[in-house]
Amino acid sequence: MTTSNTSSHSTSPTPSLASPLPSEISRSGSIEILSPGPLSLLQDQGRLGLAASGVTASGSFDRLSAARANHAVGNSPGAGLIEVLSGGLEFRSQVSTSIIVTGAQSHITIDGRTWSANTILDLAPGNHVVIEHAGYGLRAYVALRGGVGSQQQVLGSVSSDTLSGIGPAPLAAGQVLDVGGFPVDPEWWPQLRHIPNPWPPRSREELHVHLGPRSEWFRNESVLAFLSQEYVVTPQSNRIGVRLEGAQPLERAILDELPSEGMVRGAIQVPPNGQPVIFGPDHPVTGGYPVIATLSARSCDRLAQLAPGTRVRFALARR
Amino acid sequence: MDIRAFGERALLFELPDFAGVQALLARIHGLPGAIDIVPAAKTIMVNLDTAVLSLAGAIDEIQARAKEATEVTVRGKRIEIPVEYSGEDLAQVAELHGMSVSELIEWHTSQDFTAAFGGFAPGFCYLLPTEKTLVTPRLSSPRAKIPAGSVGLAGEFSGIYPGDSPGGWQLIGHTDAPLWDLSRPSPALITPGDSVRFVPKR
């Protein structure tokens, strides 16, 4: 364990908020995947700045939970971690490190002993780990101290882009996944082993939106219907887009064909059938259907946790 | 130009035509705080790192730059693409334009095309002719699968499919040039701003 002497670290006379915390590159080890469950993907903060080349940013769907998970184990924000759809990920550790599961409230079983999510736990070589199916939420984020997948970066990121296939393939049984190689905060001694649940249960699901950029392409009654009616998350939903269904299809005021234009995560496109599609992290870079509204950043993260069958309404975000 | 907010962290700029897009693009190229600048036929979408540049700050900065009188040009590289002109739709496209097949090939190969913008798939660029434009309608029934390397026409654009994909473009030829290769430092062969010259294979 290193003890860092702050007076010997900084090169400037006074410490500033901009100077980075001391960090070290973590030692490496691995975990052996026994079962990936329905879908387990390597993710991080995504590959930014390549949209003009047709490469979408990708990255963790629930960025809030992913950031909390990495922070909880003293990882750098860019460390790779595992996004687990629903649950069922099983692996054997070949490394000593720390682990946390957050996002969906999945229990974690280590060598037969079960713990709740949001708990920083120790992992030893030989431990058998199961991420159980979540009782609440849809995507769990598993962070190991040191990060995972540093050997599998493509275009500067470990994110698995499920639309283009760029990045590592989904985790598979028998795969040996590298742990470590990402910077960690060496001054990390968690006194508190529990972090708050990033998504406390709610009785009503509400997604916050800003209208536009093409809300005027829709009839006023349709904009009002969009903001008031209940929608259901359909099973035709994934990291590319979440398809919703509402009783009243949304109707266009402008019937022209829209030339394709740049898109963002959280954009809510309305195809000809009048049912909204919310773009996720693996969205196509451009799209030709008008965007009636765009989710707030926080609601983009919340969207990752809404399983098919969830009922949800849209509400205007406060600026 | 029209400016629209696109959620909390992006802006959409609308221009009257692609010439307007090119002019604005040249002026905001490399804007600090912009994560992505995505041009399209009549718009530019700017995705912001709002910790560095707010929406309001970006609007101010881009409006100021748009007024710059200096003729800024961003020129890319020039690329030759060898094409085997044997596409399935070659004859029907030629007939549509009242040309013989060899006249159509001559049109395609005797001028440079500018890579205007991308976005549809990694490595794909919409290519605009620099001298003579032909407008080719898309297929009324798109194909379920267009093989990688297919060279096609749709609207005023020409394009090359970097990977297998469904699509409605009319296919006039095929190239073996690797449009997208992750082992290269720059995986996309053609990026917006480049000039493309099609060369018929013998």
XYZ file of C-alpha atoms in Angstrom:
521
model
C 0.000 0.000 0.000
C 1.522 3.288 -1.024
C 1.124 6.389 1.067
C 1.148 9.431 -1.116
C 2.669 12.655 0.131
C 0.690 15.473 -1.432
C 3.480 18.011 -1.023
C 5.774 15.996 -3.267
C 3.195 15.418 -6.004
C 2.228 18.684 -7.628
C 4.529 20.657 -9.871
C 2.602 23.911 -9.404
C 2.958 25.960 -6.223
C -0.662 25.643 -5.171
C -2.816 22.555 -5.688
C -5.694 23.225 -8.076
C -8.917 21.422 -8.738
C -7.709 20.769 -12.263
C -4.699 18.691 -11.234
C -5.471 14.981 -11.456
C -5.540 12.757 -8.402
C -2.517 10.510 -8.094
C -3.181 7.256 -9.869
C -1.424 4.069 -10.718
C -2.004 1.468 -13.399
C -3.508 -1.537 -11.658
C -1.884 -4.960 -11.739
C -3.474 -7.454 -14.043
C -5.290 -10.721 -13.611
C -8.314 -12.300 -15.200
C -11.711 -13.836 -14.727
C -13.043 -16.886 -16.550
C -16.595 -16.527 -17.867
C -18.693 -19.608 -17.073
C -21.981 -18.253 -18.395
C -22.810 -14.825 -19.826
C -26.530 -14.967 -19.096
C -28.817 -13.567 -21.837
C -26.340 -10.805 -22.761
C -23.252 -9.427 -21.065
C -21.278 -6.727 -22.827
C -18.057 -4.862 -22.174
C -18.753 -1.144 -21.968
C -17.110 2.098 -20.953
C -17.722 5.764 -21.703
C -17.826 5.037 -25.433
C -15.831 6.065 -28.489
C -16.403 9.759 -28.950
C -15.723 12.039 -31.867
C -16.144 9.517 -34.704
C -19.728 10.262 -35.718
C -18.644 11.961 -38.949
C -17.094 8.592 -39.933
C -20.386 6.836 -39.232
C -19.249 5.345 -35.898
C -21.723 5.861 -33.097
C -20.494 6.564 -29.563
C -21.955 3.421 -27.931
C -20.917 3.098 -24.237
C -22.815 2.100 -21.098
C -26.579 2.511 -21.485
C -27.016 3.578 -17.848
C -24.086 5.955 -17.508
C -25.033 7.026 -13.996
C -24.874 3.489 -12.599
C -21.714 2.670 -14.555
C -20.004 5.799 -13.209
C -21.092 4.974 -9.636
C -19.799 1.428 -10.026
C -16.369 2.498 -11.264
C -16.103 5.238 -8.670
C -17.069 2.875 -5.852
C -14.084 0.606 -6.542
C -11.656 3.461 -7.096
C -11.450 3.073 -10.871
C -10.825 5.874 -13.340
C -14.109 6.974 -14.985
C -13.016 5.481 -18.311
C -12.420 1.954 -16.981
C -14.099 -0.924 -18.767
C -16.848 -2.734 -16.930
C -19.575 -5.284 -17.705
C -23.164 -4.405 -18.606
C -25.368 -7.366 -17.697
C -28.824 -7.623 -19.241
C -31.196 -8.902 -16.576
C -28.684 -11.216 -14.841
C -27.237 -14.683 -15.061
C -23.576 -13.748 -15.527
C -21.367 -16.359 -13.876
C -17.585 -16.331 -13.651
C -14.631 -17.649 -11.712
C -12.141 -15.116 -10.430
C -8.431 -15.613 -11.048
C -7.522 -12.345 -9.343
C -7.663 -10.554 -6.000
C -9.644 -7.387 -6.403
C -12.807 -5.589 -5.336
C -16.166 -5.815 -7.043
C -19.510 -4.062 -6.995
C -22.805 -4.533 -8.819
C -25.105 -1.558 -9.266
C -27.830 -0.318 -11.632
C -30.409 -3.085 -11.663
C -30.766 -4.408 -8.154
C -29.189 -7.812 -8.765
C -27.904 -9.833 -5.863
C -24.360 -11.163 -6.162
C -23.405 -14.593 -4.898
C -19.729 -15.273 -4.136
C -18.905 -18.885 -3.296
C -22.486 -19.515 -2.258
C -22.904 -16.446 -0.052
C -25.341 -13.831 -1.391
C -25.016 -10.081 -0.998
C -27.205 -7.241 -2.186
C -26.268 -4.876 -4.986
C -24.508 -1.581 -4.205
C -22.045 -3.346 -1.897
C -18.257 -3.191 -2.321
C -17.044 -6.762 -1.893
C -13.673 -8.478 -1.922
C -12.881 -11.020 -4.603
C -10.172 -13.686 -4.254
C -8.691 -16.142 -6.762
C -10.957 -19.181 -7.101
C -14.139 -17.365 -6.062
C -17.218 -18.456 -8.003
C -19.397 -15.410 -8.732
C -23.013 -15.253 -9.899
C -24.857 -12.058 -10.788
C -28.428 -13.043 -10.030
C -31.441 -11.922 -12.041
C -32.502 -8.463 -10.969
C -35.595 -7.963 -8.902
C -35.764 -4.363 -10.062
C -34.326 -2.752 -13.172
C -32.965 -4.264 -16.375
C -29.226 -3.656 -16.689
C -26.677 -4.317 -13.955
C -23.165 -2.877 -14.027
C -20.342 -4.993 -12.659
C -17.143 -3.102 -11.919
C -13.929 -4.750 -10.817
C -11.147 -2.645 -9.368
C -8.631 -2.211 -12.177
C -11.288 -2.382 -14.866
C -11.937 -5.140 -17.419
C -11.179 -5.564 -21.085
C -8.248 -3.155 -21.441
C -6.731 -5.565 -23.996
C -9.829 -5.383 -26.183
C -10.059 -1.710 -26.993
C -11.088 -0.848 -30.537
C -10.786 2.766 -31.677
C -9.888 3.712 -28.115
C -12.825 2.074 -26.331
C -13.909 -1.361 -25.056
C -17.569 -0.601 -25.763
C -19.470 -3.276 -27.683
C -21.474 -1.510 -30.384
C -24.350 -3.867 -31.107
C -25.381 -1.999 -34.290
C -22.115 -1.922 -36.207
C -20.332 -4.773 -34.400
C -17.367 -2.530 -33.615
C -15.693 -3.490 -30.351
C -15.484 -6.813 -28.495
C -18.102 -9.502 -29.065
C -20.588 -10.211 -26.261
C -19.061 -12.251 -23.439
C -19.122 -15.998 -24.052
C -18.771 -19.080 -21.879
C -15.136 -20.169 -21.652
C -13.795 -16.690 -22.364
C -10.947 -15.436 -20.198
C -11.409 -11.726 -19.596
C -8.461 -9.541 -18.574
C -8.800 -7.524 -15.356
C -6.637 -4.514 -14.629
C -4.685 -2.221 -16.880
C -6.843 0.827 -16.207
C -5.660 3.558 -13.829
C -6.949 3.318 -10.260
C -6.861 5.728 -7.356
C -4.225 4.205 -5.057
C -5.530 6.146 -2.051
C -8.661 4.121 -1.779
C -9.762 2.642 1.500
C -13.553 2.362 1.468
C -14.787 2.814 5.016
C -18.351 2.513 3.865
C -19.028 -0.630 1.928
C -22.499 0.394 0.750
C -23.277 3.033 -1.850
C -26.751 4.503 -2.283
C -29.056 2.873 -4.815
C -28.745 5.068 -7.924
C -32.381 4.363 -8.795
C -34.667 4.205 -5.772
C -37.946 2.500 -6.706
C -40.675 4.764 -7.999
C -44.407 4.280 -8.209
C -44.614 6.145 -11.535
C -42.113 6.032 -14.348
C -41.602 9.398 -15.968
C -39.102 10.303 -18.678
C -38.159 13.959 -18.984
C -37.913 15.507 -22.424
C -37.061 18.687 -24.227
C -39.300 19.231 -27.252
C -37.621 19.253 -30.640
C -35.704 19.591 -32.805
C -38.601 18.661 -35.120
C -41.666 18.933 -32.849
C -43.382 21.297 -35.306
C -43.478 18.426 -37.822
C -46.317 17.012 -35.683
C -49.865 18.195 -35.204
C -50.496 20.087 -31.967
C -52.925 17.414 -30.761
C -50.201 14.848 -31.278
C -47.627 16.808 -29.290
C -50.164 17.069 -26.475
C -50.946 13.361 -26.731
C -47.216 12.581 -26.650
C -46.873 14.532 -23.393
C -49.944 13.104 -21.697
C -50.682 9.552 -22.740
C -49.285 6.420 -21.187
C -46.769 4.409 -23.192
C -45.636 0.805 -22.801
C -42.076 -0.381 -23.461
C -42.362 -3.089 -26.133
C -40.152 -6.180 -26.384
C -38.728 -4.762 -29.646
C -36.270 -2.751 -27.610
C -32.505 -2.930 -27.240
C -29.376 -0.768 -27.026
C -30.069 0.650 -30.481
C -33.559 1.878 -29.693
C -36.449 1.429 -27.307
C -39.805 1.100 -29.049
C -42.864 2.346 -27.228
C -46.526 1.876 -27.915
C -49.296 4.314 -27.039
C -53.021 4.239 -27.651
C -52.943 7.275 -29.932
C -50.479 7.202 -32.857
C -48.746 10.547 -33.394
C -49.692 12.329 -36.610
C -47.569 14.555 -38.779
C -48.318 18.158 -39.640
C -45.556 18.268 -42.281
C -45.703 15.327 -44.644
C -42.464 15.959 -46.553
C -39.646 13.444 -46.472
C -36.993 14.613 -44.041
C -33.419 14.412 -45.369
C -31.331 12.317 -42.970
C -29.675 14.350 -40.244
C -27.369 13.765 -37.265
C -28.901 12.002 -34.266
C -28.104 11.747 -30.543
C -28.715 9.256 -27.749
C -32.154 10.010 -26.307
C -33.623 11.392 -29.539
C -37.244 10.282 -29.897
C -37.973 9.529 -33.548
C -41.476 8.907 -34.836
C -41.666 6.575 -37.837
C -44.736 6.455 -40.110
C -46.690 4.190 -37.719
C -46.809 7.046 -35.177
C -45.222 5.117 -32.307
C -42.081 6.644 -30.783
C -38.629 5.058 -30.837
C -36.085 6.365 -28.330
C -32.483 6.110 -29.476
C -30.103 4.274 -27.145
C -26.298 4.265 -27.026
C -25.873 2.200 -30.225
C -28.164 4.456 -32.291
C -27.502 5.063 -35.996
C -25.496 8.246 -36.480
C -28.075 9.747 -38.836
C -31.812 9.265 -39.199
C -34.574 10.306 -41.555
C -37.622 10.380 -39.275
C -38.485 13.610 -37.432
C -37.489 13.811 -33.783
C -40.430 15.092 -31.720
C -38.458 15.420 -28.480
C -35.183 14.446 -26.814
C -34.676 12.861 -23.388
C -32.756 14.660 -20.665
C -29.368 13.105 -19.941
C -30.586 11.563 -16.715
C -33.683 10.082 -18.385
C -31.430 8.490 -21.033
C -29.791 6.602 -18.162
C -33.141 5.716 -16.569
C -34.332 4.320 -19.908
C -31.688 1.589 -19.617
C -33.546 0.177 -16.621
C -37.036 -0.025 -18.166
C -37.915 -3.602 -19.011
C -40.525 -4.481 -21.669
C -43.987 -4.048 -20.203
C -43.019 -1.004 -18.169
C -45.551 1.801 -18.353
C -44.125 5.272 -18.738
C -45.131 8.847 -19.468
C -43.203 11.776 -20.894
C -42.989 15.102 -19.084
C -41.291 18.351 -20.040
C -37.893 18.751 -18.392
C -37.291 21.891 -16.418
C -34.507 23.884 -18.072
C -29.560 29.726 -40.782
C -31.952 28.120 -38.338
C -30.670 26.970 -34.965
C -32.476 24.339 -32.897
C -31.624 22.829 -29.538
C -31.304 19.047 -29.728
C -31.805 17.925 -26.149
C -29.482 19.252 -23.463
C -26.144 18.746 -25.158
C -26.507 19.235 -28.903
C -27.560 21.763 -31.518
C -29.006 21.322 -35.006
C -28.193 23.954 -37.629
C -30.345 24.147 -40.758
C -28.943 25.567 -43.968
C -30.731 26.213 -47.268
C -28.585 23.719 -49.196
C -25.407 21.664 -49.052
C -23.288 24.604 -50.193
C -24.456 26.352 -47.017
C -23.522 23.257 -45.012
C -20.019 23.240 -46.517
C -19.535 26.937 -45.812
C -20.542 26.612 -42.154
C -18.624 23.349 -41.734
C -15.402 25.008 -42.864
C -15.893 27.753 -40.286
C -16.699 25.555 -37.275
C -14.228 22.779 -38.050
C -12.283 21.925 -34.884
C -14.559 23.964 -32.584
C -13.303 23.452 -28.996
C -16.018 21.795 -26.935
C -17.623 20.025 -29.892
C -17.478 16.246 -29.494
C -18.960 15.598 -32.922
C -19.792 17.756 -35.912
C -22.120 15.746 -38.153
C -22.914 17.325 -41.519
C -25.820 16.125 -43.663
C -27.565 17.301 -46.819
C -29.028 20.440 -45.235
C -28.021 20.345 -41.586
C -25.097 20.216 -39.215
C -25.554 18.550 -35.835
C -23.056 19.585 -33.167
C -22.744 17.386 -30.088
C -21.250 19.335 -27.169
C -19.199 18.627 -24.101
C -21.230 21.028 -21.994
C -18.556 21.021 -19.283
C -16.380 22.857 -21.832
C -18.948 24.719 -23.949
C -22.586 25.342 -23.061
C -25.431 25.340 -25.586
C -25.679 29.132 -25.302
C -21.918 29.538 -25.629
C -21.875 27.290 -28.685
C -24.680 29.259 -30.326
C -22.784 32.513 -29.765
C -19.490 31.089 -30.999
C -20.947 29.440 -34.096
C -23.013 32.494 -35.050
C -19.868 34.617 -34.767
C -17.859 32.202 -36.895
C -20.657 31.980 -39.477
C -20.246 35.710 -40.131
C -16.542 35.390 -40.920
C -15.860 36.759 -44.374
C -12.628 34.854 -44.868
C -12.993 31.985 -47.293
C -11.924 29.045 -45.180
C -11.683 25.753 -46.986
C -11.087 22.357 -45.484
C -9.675 20.119 -48.136
C -9.245 16.413 -47.716
C -7.229 13.902 -49.672
C -7.810 12.599 -53.194
C -8.609 8.922 -53.662
C -8.989 6.766 -56.745
C -11.474 3.939 -56.555
C -11.181 1.167 -59.162
C -14.645 -0.050 -60.209
C -15.868 -3.023 -62.173
C -18.920 -1.586 -63.978
C -21.214 -4.591 -63.956
C -23.887 -3.628 -61.446
C -27.338 -5.180 -61.629
C -29.042 -1.843 -62.273
C -26.471 -0.432 -64.711
C -28.548 -0.890 -67.859
C -31.784 0.396 -66.368
C -30.126 3.476 -64.855
C -28.510 4.307 -68.199
C -31.866 3.955 -69.938
C -33.531 6.105 -67.271
C -31.131 8.923 -68.083
C -31.417 8.442 -71.849
C -27.802 7.297 -72.100
C -25.943 4.269 -73.300
C -24.159 2.212 -70.672
C -20.780 3.502 -71.840
C -22.042 7.100 -71.625
C -23.148 6.490 -68.032
C -19.768 5.004 -67.149
C -18.124 8.007 -68.819
C -20.239 10.370 -66.656
C -19.240 8.499 -63.494
C -15.518 8.293 -64.284
C -14.747 11.625 -65.931
C -15.301 13.900 -62.918
C -14.299 14.059 -59.268
C -16.881 13.408 -56.575
C -16.721 15.248 -53.241
C -17.319 13.206 -50.091
C -20.069 15.359 -48.656
C -21.065 13.609 -45.447
C -21.348 10.171 -43.904
C -23.357 8.641 -41.120
C -25.235 5.705 -42.582
C -22.572 3.123 -41.674
C -18.910 3.222 -40.613
C -16.852 4.229 -43.635
C -19.800 5.273 -45.796
C -19.836 8.704 -47.449
C -22.423 10.359 -49.663
C -20.497 11.489 -52.778
C -21.562 14.542 -54.806
C -20.485 15.032 -58.432
C -18.421 18.180 -58.951
C -19.341 18.827 -62.592
C -22.483 17.178 -63.851
C -25.338 15.947 -61.657
C -27.786 13.179 -62.495
C -30.704 12.471 -60.197
C -31.371 8.740 -59.885
C -34.415 7.524 -57.945
C -34.000 4.808 -55.333
C -35.469 1.371 -55.970
C -39.137 1.182 -55.033
C -38.375 -2.145 -53.347
C -35.081 -2.039 -51.496
C -32.829 -5.100 -51.662
C -32.531 -7.138 -48.483
C -28.809 -7.424 -48.979
C -26.320 -5.347 -50.934
C -22.820 -6.850 -50.893
C -19.894 -4.877 -49.487
C -18.087 -2.879 -52.156
C -21.195 -2.214 -54.226
C -21.098 1.157 -56.007
C -24.502 2.803 -56.353
C -26.523 5.904 -57.125
C -29.450 7.450 -55.225
C -30.759 10.981 -55.690
C -27.865 13.211 -56.659
C -25.419 11.083 -54.730
C -23.105 8.225 -55.494
C -21.909 5.903 -52.737
C -20.042 2.726 -51.906
C -21.415 0.231 -49.388
C -18.617 -0.542 -46.910
C -20.314 -3.692 -45.615
C -23.223 -5.965 -46.462
C -26.406 -4.046 -45.855
C -30.026 -3.729 -47.001
C -30.611 -0.759 -49.259
C -32.478 0.968 -52.055
C -29.592 2.419 -54.037
C -29.308 1.512 -57.726
C -26.142 -0.521 -58.213
C -23.859 0.239 -61.143
C -20.632 -1.478 -60.148
C -18.360 -3.014 -57.575
C -15.004 -2.185 -55.996
C -12.553 -4.230 -53.955
C -11.145 -1.099 -52.271
C -11.411 -1.595 -48.504
C -13.735 1.200 -47.377
C -13.465 0.330 -43.707
C -10.481 -1.362 -42.102
C -9.940 -1.252 -38.338
C -6.315 -2.279 -38.716
C -5.548 1.065 -40.360
C -4.736 4.091 -38.152
C -7.615 5.825 -39.911
C -10.150 3.039 -40.503
C -12.341 4.971 -42.960
C -10.865 5.143 -46.473
C -13.082 8.075 -47.444
C -14.028 10.822 -44.978
C -16.073 13.989 -45.572
C -14.039 16.564 -47.488
C -12.108 14.029 -49.575
C -12.243 13.939 -53.391
C -13.050 10.628 -55.043
C -12.297 9.627 -58.631
C -13.832 6.427 -59.958
C -11.600 4.517 -62.370
C -12.981 1.793 -64.634
C -11.255 -1.558 -64.303
C -10.149 -3.188 -67.513
